[in-house]
Amino acid sequence: MKKRVLFLACLMAVMAVACGKQDDQEDIVGGADEPTTIVLDASDTEDTQQQEEEVEETEDTVEESDAETSEEATADDVITDDQALSAIRKYCIQQNPDLEEMAESDDYTLYWNVESSDAEQIVVAYRSYTAAIVRYYVDVHTGDTYVTEFVPDIMDEEEKTGENFNIRDYIEE
């Protein structure tokens, strides 16, 4: 956006100079043998200064609005722990609708919690009613999520399931 405004401002300045009045229109046939000076009418100078001031004001306004927009976008684009936890729960229930009743029942032990969180990634763990631990690794900027699973006494270590999705599809707004 800044580049467009700067380009338009430069274009306007060039057009103003090119379209200005020229009383003495002489053909220039070659280079000058000595340094030359250009004399501008006072009215042309005032117009140019006024245009430059308007361009500077416009640039300042655009810079302020760009800064505000980028701050808002940054704040809005980063996924929070609460959003990730809620979205993973929603995702799991959509995959297996019976989980909603199971989670509300005292007959099953299952839960979701945020295991870790930093500036790049949130890890949400889901403890299944089967005792399996399913971890969802969420990129806080893009929303891309991959899944691993660990089943105690059956698996030696956590393994990727091949399940990938974007958590932003499950974040409630």
GROMACS .gro file of C-alpha atoms in nm, residues 36-108:
model
   73
   36THR     CA    1   2.283   2.597  -1.668
   37THR     CA    2   2.024   2.723  -1.424
   38ILE     CA    3   1.652   2.675  -1.435
   39VAL     CA    4   1.434   2.963  -1.323
   40LEU     CA    5   1.084   2.882  -1.209
   41ASP     CA    6   0.800   3.127  -1.171
   42ALA     CA    7   0.699   3.193  -0.810
   43SER     CA    8   0.351   3.051  -0.872
   44ASP     CA    9   0.500   2.721  -0.997
   45THR     CA   10   0.717   2.692  -0.685
   46GLU     CA   11   0.423   2.757  -0.452
   47ASP     CA   12   0.211   2.493  -0.629
   48THR     CA   13   0.492   2.238  -0.607
   49GLN     CA   14   0.547   2.308  -0.236
   50GLN     CA   15   0.176   2.276  -0.169
   51GLN     CA   16   0.164   1.943  -0.356
   52GLU     CA   17   0.468   1.817  -0.165
   53GLU     CA   18   0.302   1.906   0.167
   54GLU     CA   19  -0.017   1.726   0.063
   55VAL     CA   20   0.184   1.419  -0.038
   56GLU     CA   21   0.367   1.418   0.297
   57GLU     CA   22   0.037   1.443   0.488
   58THR     CA   23  -0.107   1.157   0.282
   59GLU     CA   24   0.204   0.943   0.342
   60ASP     CA   25   0.184   1.006   0.719
   61THR     CA   26  -0.184   0.910   0.725
   62VAL     CA   27  -0.121   0.596   0.521
   63GLU     CA   28   0.173   0.495   0.742
   64GLU     CA   29  -0.041   0.535   1.055
   65SER     CA   30  -0.329   0.331   0.912
   66ASP     CA   31  -0.089   0.063   0.782
   67ALA     CA   32   0.070   0.037   1.127
   68GLU     CA   33  -0.272   0.003   1.292
   69THR     CA   34  -0.385  -0.255   1.035
   70SER     CA   35  -0.069  -0.465   1.074
   71GLU     CA   36  -0.101  -0.456   1.455
   72GLU     CA   37  -0.463  -0.566   1.432
   73ALA     CA   38  -0.379  -0.835   1.177
   74THR     CA   39  -0.095  -0.965   1.393
   75ALA     CA   40  -0.315  -0.980   1.699
   76ASP     CA   41  -0.599  -1.144   1.506
   77ASP     CA   42  -0.385  -1.390   1.313
   78VAL     CA   43  -0.213  -1.556   1.610
   79ILE     CA   44  -0.408  -1.846   1.756
   80THR     CA   45  -0.442  -1.837   2.134
   81ASP     CA   46  -0.429  -2.132   2.372
   82ASP     CA   47  -0.801  -2.104   2.445
   83GLN     CA   48  -0.888  -2.094   2.074
   84ALA     CA   49  -0.670  -2.399   2.007
   85LEU     CA   50  -0.817  -2.596   2.297
   86SER     CA   51  -1.175  -2.513   2.197
   87ALA     CA   52  -1.113  -2.584   1.828
   88ILE     CA   53  -0.944  -2.921   1.895
   89ARG     CA   54  -1.234  -3.025   2.118
   90LYS     CA   55  -1.478  -2.921   1.843
   91TYR     CA   56  -1.273  -3.111   1.582
   92CYS     CA   57  -1.268  -3.430   1.791
   93ILE     CA   58  -1.642  -3.417   1.855
   94GLN     CA   59  -1.712  -3.364   1.485
   95GLN     CA   60  -1.499  -3.670   1.407
   96ASN     CA   61  -1.672  -3.877   1.677
   97PRO     CA   62  -2.007  -3.726   1.792
   98ASP     CA   63  -2.035  -3.975   2.082
   99LEU     CA   64  -1.745  -3.799   2.254
  100GLU     CA   65  -1.968  -3.512   2.362
  101GLU     CA   66  -2.186  -3.740   2.576
  102MET     CA   67  -1.880  -3.931   2.699
  103ALA     CA   68  -1.708  -3.609   2.808
  104GLU     CA   69  -2.014  -3.508   3.011
  105SER     CA   70  -2.046  -3.853   3.168
  106ASP     CA   71  -1.857  -3.970   3.476
  107ASP     CA   72  -1.831  -4.318   3.322
  108TYR     CA   73  -1.540  -4.227   3.095
   0.00000   0.00000   0.00000
